Coordinates of C-alpha atoms in Angstrom, one line a residue:
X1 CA 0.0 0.0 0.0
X2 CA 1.7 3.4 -1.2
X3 CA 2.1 5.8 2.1
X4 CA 1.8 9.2 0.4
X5 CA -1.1 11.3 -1.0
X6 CA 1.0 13.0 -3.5
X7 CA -2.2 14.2 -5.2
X8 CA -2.9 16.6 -2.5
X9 CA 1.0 17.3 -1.9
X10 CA 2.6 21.1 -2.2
X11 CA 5.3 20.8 -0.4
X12 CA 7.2 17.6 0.1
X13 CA 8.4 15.9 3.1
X14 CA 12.0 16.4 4.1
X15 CA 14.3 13.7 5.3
X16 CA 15.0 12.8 9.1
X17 CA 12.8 11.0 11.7
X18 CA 10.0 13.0 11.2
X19 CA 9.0 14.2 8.3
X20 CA 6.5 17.6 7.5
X21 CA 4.3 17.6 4.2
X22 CA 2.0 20.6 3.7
X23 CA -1.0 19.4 1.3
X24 CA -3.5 21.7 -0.9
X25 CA -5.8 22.1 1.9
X26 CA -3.5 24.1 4.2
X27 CA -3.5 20.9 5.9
X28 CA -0.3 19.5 7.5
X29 CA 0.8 15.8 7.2
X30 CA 3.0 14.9 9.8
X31 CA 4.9 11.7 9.0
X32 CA 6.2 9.0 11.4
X33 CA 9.5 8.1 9.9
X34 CA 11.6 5.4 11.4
X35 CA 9.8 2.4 9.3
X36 CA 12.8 -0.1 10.4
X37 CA 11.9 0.1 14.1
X38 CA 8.2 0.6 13.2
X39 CA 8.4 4.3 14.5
X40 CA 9.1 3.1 17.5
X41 CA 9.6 6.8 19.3
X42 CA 13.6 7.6 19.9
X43 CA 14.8 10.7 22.3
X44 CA 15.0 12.6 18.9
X45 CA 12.2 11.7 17.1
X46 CA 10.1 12.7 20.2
X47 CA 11.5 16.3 20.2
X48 CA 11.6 16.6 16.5
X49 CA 7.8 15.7 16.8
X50 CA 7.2 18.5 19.2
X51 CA 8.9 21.0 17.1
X52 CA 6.9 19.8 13.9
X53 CA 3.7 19.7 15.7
X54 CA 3.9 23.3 17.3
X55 CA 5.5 24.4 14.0
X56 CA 2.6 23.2 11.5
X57 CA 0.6 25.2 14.0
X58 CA 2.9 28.1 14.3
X59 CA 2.8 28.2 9.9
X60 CA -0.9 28.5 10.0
X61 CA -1.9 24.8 9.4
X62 CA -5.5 24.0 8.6
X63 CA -5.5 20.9 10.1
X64 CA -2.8 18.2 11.3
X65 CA -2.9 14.7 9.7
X66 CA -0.5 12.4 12.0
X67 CA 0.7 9.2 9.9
X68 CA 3.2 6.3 10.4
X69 CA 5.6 5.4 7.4
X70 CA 6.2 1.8 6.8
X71 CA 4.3 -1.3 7.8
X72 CA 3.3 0.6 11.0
X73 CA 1.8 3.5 12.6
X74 CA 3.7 3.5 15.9
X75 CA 5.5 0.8 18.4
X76 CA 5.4 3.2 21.4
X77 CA 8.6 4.5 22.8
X78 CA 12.2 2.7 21.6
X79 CA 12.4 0.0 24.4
X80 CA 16.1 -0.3 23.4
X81 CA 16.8 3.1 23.8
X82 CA 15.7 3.1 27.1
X83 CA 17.3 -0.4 27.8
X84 CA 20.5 1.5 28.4
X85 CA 19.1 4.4 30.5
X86 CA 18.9 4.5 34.3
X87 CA 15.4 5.4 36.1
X88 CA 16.0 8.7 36.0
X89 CA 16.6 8.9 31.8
X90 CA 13.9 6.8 31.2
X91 CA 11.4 9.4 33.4
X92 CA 12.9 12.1 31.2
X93 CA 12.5 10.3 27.9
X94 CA 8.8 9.1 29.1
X95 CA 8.5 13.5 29.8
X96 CA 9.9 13.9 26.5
X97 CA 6.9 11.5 24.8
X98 CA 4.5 13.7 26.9
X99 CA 5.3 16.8 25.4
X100 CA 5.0 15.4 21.9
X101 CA 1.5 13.7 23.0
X102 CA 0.1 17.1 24.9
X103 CA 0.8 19.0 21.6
X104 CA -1.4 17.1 19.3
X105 CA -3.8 17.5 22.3
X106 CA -3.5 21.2 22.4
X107 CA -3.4 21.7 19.0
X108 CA -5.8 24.4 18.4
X109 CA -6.9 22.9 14.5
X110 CA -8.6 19.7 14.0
X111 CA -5.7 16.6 14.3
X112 CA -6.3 13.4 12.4
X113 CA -4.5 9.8 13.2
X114 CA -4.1 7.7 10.6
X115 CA -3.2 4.4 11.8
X116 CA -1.8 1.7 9.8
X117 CA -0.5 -1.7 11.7
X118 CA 0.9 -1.2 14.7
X119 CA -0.5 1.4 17.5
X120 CA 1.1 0.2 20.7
X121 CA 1.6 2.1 24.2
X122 CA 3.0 5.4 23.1
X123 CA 1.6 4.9 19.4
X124 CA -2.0 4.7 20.6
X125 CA -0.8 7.3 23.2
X126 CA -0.9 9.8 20.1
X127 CA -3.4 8.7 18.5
X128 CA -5.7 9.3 21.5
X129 CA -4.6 12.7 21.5
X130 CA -5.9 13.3 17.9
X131 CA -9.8 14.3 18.0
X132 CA -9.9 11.7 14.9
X133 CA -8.5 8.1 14.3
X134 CA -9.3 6.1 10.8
X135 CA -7.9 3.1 11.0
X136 CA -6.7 0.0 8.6
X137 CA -8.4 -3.0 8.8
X138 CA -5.2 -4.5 9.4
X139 CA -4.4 -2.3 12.3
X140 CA -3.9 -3.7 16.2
X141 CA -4.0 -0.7 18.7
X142 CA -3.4 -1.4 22.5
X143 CA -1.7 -0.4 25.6
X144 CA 0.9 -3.2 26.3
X145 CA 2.7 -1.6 29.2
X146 CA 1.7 -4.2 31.6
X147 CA 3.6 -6.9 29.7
X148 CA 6.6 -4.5 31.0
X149 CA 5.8 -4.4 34.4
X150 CA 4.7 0.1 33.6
X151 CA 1.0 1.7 33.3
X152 CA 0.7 4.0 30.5
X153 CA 2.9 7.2 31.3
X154 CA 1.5 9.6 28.1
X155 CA -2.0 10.1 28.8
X156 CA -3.5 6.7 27.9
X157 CA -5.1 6.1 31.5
X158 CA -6.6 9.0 31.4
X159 CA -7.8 9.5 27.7
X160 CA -8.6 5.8 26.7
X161 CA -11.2 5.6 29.9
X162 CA -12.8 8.6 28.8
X163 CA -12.9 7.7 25.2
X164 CA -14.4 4.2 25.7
X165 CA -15.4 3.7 29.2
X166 CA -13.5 3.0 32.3
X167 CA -14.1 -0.6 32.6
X168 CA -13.5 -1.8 28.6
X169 CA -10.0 0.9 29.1
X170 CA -9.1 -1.1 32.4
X171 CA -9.6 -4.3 30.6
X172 CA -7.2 -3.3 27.6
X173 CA -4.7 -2.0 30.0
X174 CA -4.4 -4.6 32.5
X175 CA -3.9 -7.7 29.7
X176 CA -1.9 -5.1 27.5
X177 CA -3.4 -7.3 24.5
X178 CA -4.0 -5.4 21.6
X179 CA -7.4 -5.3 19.4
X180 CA -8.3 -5.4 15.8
X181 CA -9.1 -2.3 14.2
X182 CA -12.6 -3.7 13.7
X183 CA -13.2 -4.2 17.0
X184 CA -11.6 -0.7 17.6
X185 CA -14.2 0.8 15.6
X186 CA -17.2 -1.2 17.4
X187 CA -16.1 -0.1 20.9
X188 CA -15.8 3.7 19.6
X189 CA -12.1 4.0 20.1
X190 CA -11.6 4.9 16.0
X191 CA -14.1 6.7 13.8
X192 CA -13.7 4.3 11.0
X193 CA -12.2 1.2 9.7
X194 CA -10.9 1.2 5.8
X195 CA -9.6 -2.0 4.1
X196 CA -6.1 -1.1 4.2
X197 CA -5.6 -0.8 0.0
X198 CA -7.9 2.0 0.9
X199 CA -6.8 3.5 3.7
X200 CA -4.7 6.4 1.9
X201 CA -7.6 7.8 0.0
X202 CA -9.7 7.9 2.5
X203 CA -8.1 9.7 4.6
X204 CA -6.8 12.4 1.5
X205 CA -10.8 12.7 1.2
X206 CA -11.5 13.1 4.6
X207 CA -8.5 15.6 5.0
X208 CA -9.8 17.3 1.5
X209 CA -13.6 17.8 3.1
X210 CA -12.0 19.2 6.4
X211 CA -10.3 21.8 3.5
X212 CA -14.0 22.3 2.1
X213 CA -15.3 23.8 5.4
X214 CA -14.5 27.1 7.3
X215 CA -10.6 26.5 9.0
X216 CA -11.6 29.4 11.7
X217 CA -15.3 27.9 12.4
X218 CA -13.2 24.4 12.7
X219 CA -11.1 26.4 15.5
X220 CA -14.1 27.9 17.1
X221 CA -16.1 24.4 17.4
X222 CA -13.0 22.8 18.6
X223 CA -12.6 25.3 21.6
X224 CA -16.2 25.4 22.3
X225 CA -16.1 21.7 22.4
X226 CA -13.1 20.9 24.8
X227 CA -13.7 23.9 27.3
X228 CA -18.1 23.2 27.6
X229 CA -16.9 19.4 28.1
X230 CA -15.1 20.7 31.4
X231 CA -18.0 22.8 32.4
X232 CA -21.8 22.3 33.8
X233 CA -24.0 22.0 30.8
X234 CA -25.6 25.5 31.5
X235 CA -22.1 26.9 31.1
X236 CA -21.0 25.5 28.4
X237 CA -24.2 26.0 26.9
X238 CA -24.0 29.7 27.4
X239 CA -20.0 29.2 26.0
X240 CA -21.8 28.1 22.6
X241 CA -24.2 31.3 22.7
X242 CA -21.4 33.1 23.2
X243 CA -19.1 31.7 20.1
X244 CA -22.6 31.6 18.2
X245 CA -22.7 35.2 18.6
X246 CA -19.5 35.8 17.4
X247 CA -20.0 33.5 14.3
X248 CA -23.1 35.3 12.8
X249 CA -20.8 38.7 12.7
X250 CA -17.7 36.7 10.7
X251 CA -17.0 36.9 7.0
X252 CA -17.2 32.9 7.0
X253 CA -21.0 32.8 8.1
X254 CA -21.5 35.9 5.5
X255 CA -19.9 33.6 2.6
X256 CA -21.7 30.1 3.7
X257 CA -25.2 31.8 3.4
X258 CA -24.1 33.7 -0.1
X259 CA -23.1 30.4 -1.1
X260 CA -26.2 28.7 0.1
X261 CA -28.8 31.3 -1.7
X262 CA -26.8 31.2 -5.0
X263 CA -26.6 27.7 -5.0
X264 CA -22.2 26.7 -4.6
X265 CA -20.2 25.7 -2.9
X266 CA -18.6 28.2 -0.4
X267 CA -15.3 29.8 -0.6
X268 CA -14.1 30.2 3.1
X269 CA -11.0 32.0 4.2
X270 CA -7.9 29.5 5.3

């Protein structure tokens, strides 16, 4: 199965461990790139991450599309790395994965995981921190810590319980088996399951309709989202008047309804 969506390519990736493709949507594709060790996440990669996450954001990216290159998405953090590190370099790389996880999760543009075989531990770490995951159906996704002896240490007992329950989370976490994308997708923990010859174009169509819709309203209903889910409804419901509000005055809302009367598709500002 090819790994790039060169039809929707401007700029190309560059080499190193991660790579950075900016694609005719505005979008940004973020690219996984140590297929020999299945992406398995280094000292360096994890900080080159970071500082191609913050600086997709930083260039003014639409959106983020977060993919693995190779036969895998992501193996979690490099085990062998940390093989030869004391505690105190293995807390420090485990603070290193953080920051690359809790930048996809504060990324103020809609993120995308695109997960193709492996999601394991730190792997399915990211891809929790993406507010979309489209998965292959050849995909396994799990948190095997507890074959280590660990608990997750990037989020995952925190955002996996949330995302699918506490109970169906504990269970995945305390076997550390991983699960078929299928059965991924039946317990809500992807938003869709794509034979894997398909996998690319989907997500270039899904990545080229998130392109087709207003990138500031995408901004807006993100925030709105994430800060009324840590509120009482009635304040969060008053947080979407408020954003509401400020929609109806916006140039975006004035173009949707031009669009709508005269029967086109809209144009909306990047």
């Amino acid at each position: 199965m090819p790994d790039r969506m060169p039809q929707q390519s401007v700029t190309p990736p560059q080499g190193g461990d991660v790579l950075v493709e900016t694609l005719e949507t505005g979008a940004a594709a973020i690219w996984l790139n140590r297929p020999g060790r299945l992406n398995a996440l280094g000292s360096d990669m994890v900080v080159a991450l970071t500082e191609a996450v913050n600086g997709a954001i930083a260039a003014g990216a639409s959106a983020i599309v977060l993919r693995g290159k190779g036969r895998g998405f992501c193996a979690g953090a490099d085990l062998k790395e940390r093989q030869g590190m004391d505690a105190a370099g293995r807390y420090q790389h485990n603070r290193a994965i953080n920051a690359a996880v809790n930048a996809l999760a504060a990324a103020p543009v809609p993120t995308v995981a695109a997960i193709n075989g492996a999601a394991l531990g730190g792997g399915l770490e990211l891809a929790l921190a993406c507010d979309i995951r489209i998965a292959a159906e050849g995909a396994s996704l799990g948190l095997t810590e507890s074959r280590l002896g660990a608990i997750p240490g990037a989020g995952g007992t925190q955002r996996l319980p949330r995302l699918i329950g506490i109970s169906r989370a504990l269970d995945m976490m305390y076997t550390g088996e991983p699960i078929s994308a299928r059965r991924a997708y039946e317990i809500g923990l992807v938003n869709a399951c794509i034979p894997d010859e398909e996998l690319d174009k989907a997500v270039a169509d899904y990545m080229a309709l998130l392109g087709s819709r207003s990138a500031a309203t995408a901004r807006v209903l993100k925030q709105v989202v994430h800060e009324g889910h840590a509120l009482p409804l009635a304040d969060g419901l008053e947080r979407e008047r408020q954003a509401l509000g400020a929609i109806f005055g916006s140039d975006d809302y004035a173009e949707g309804l031009a669009a709508f009367a005269e029967k086109r598709p809209p144009r909306f500002s990047r």
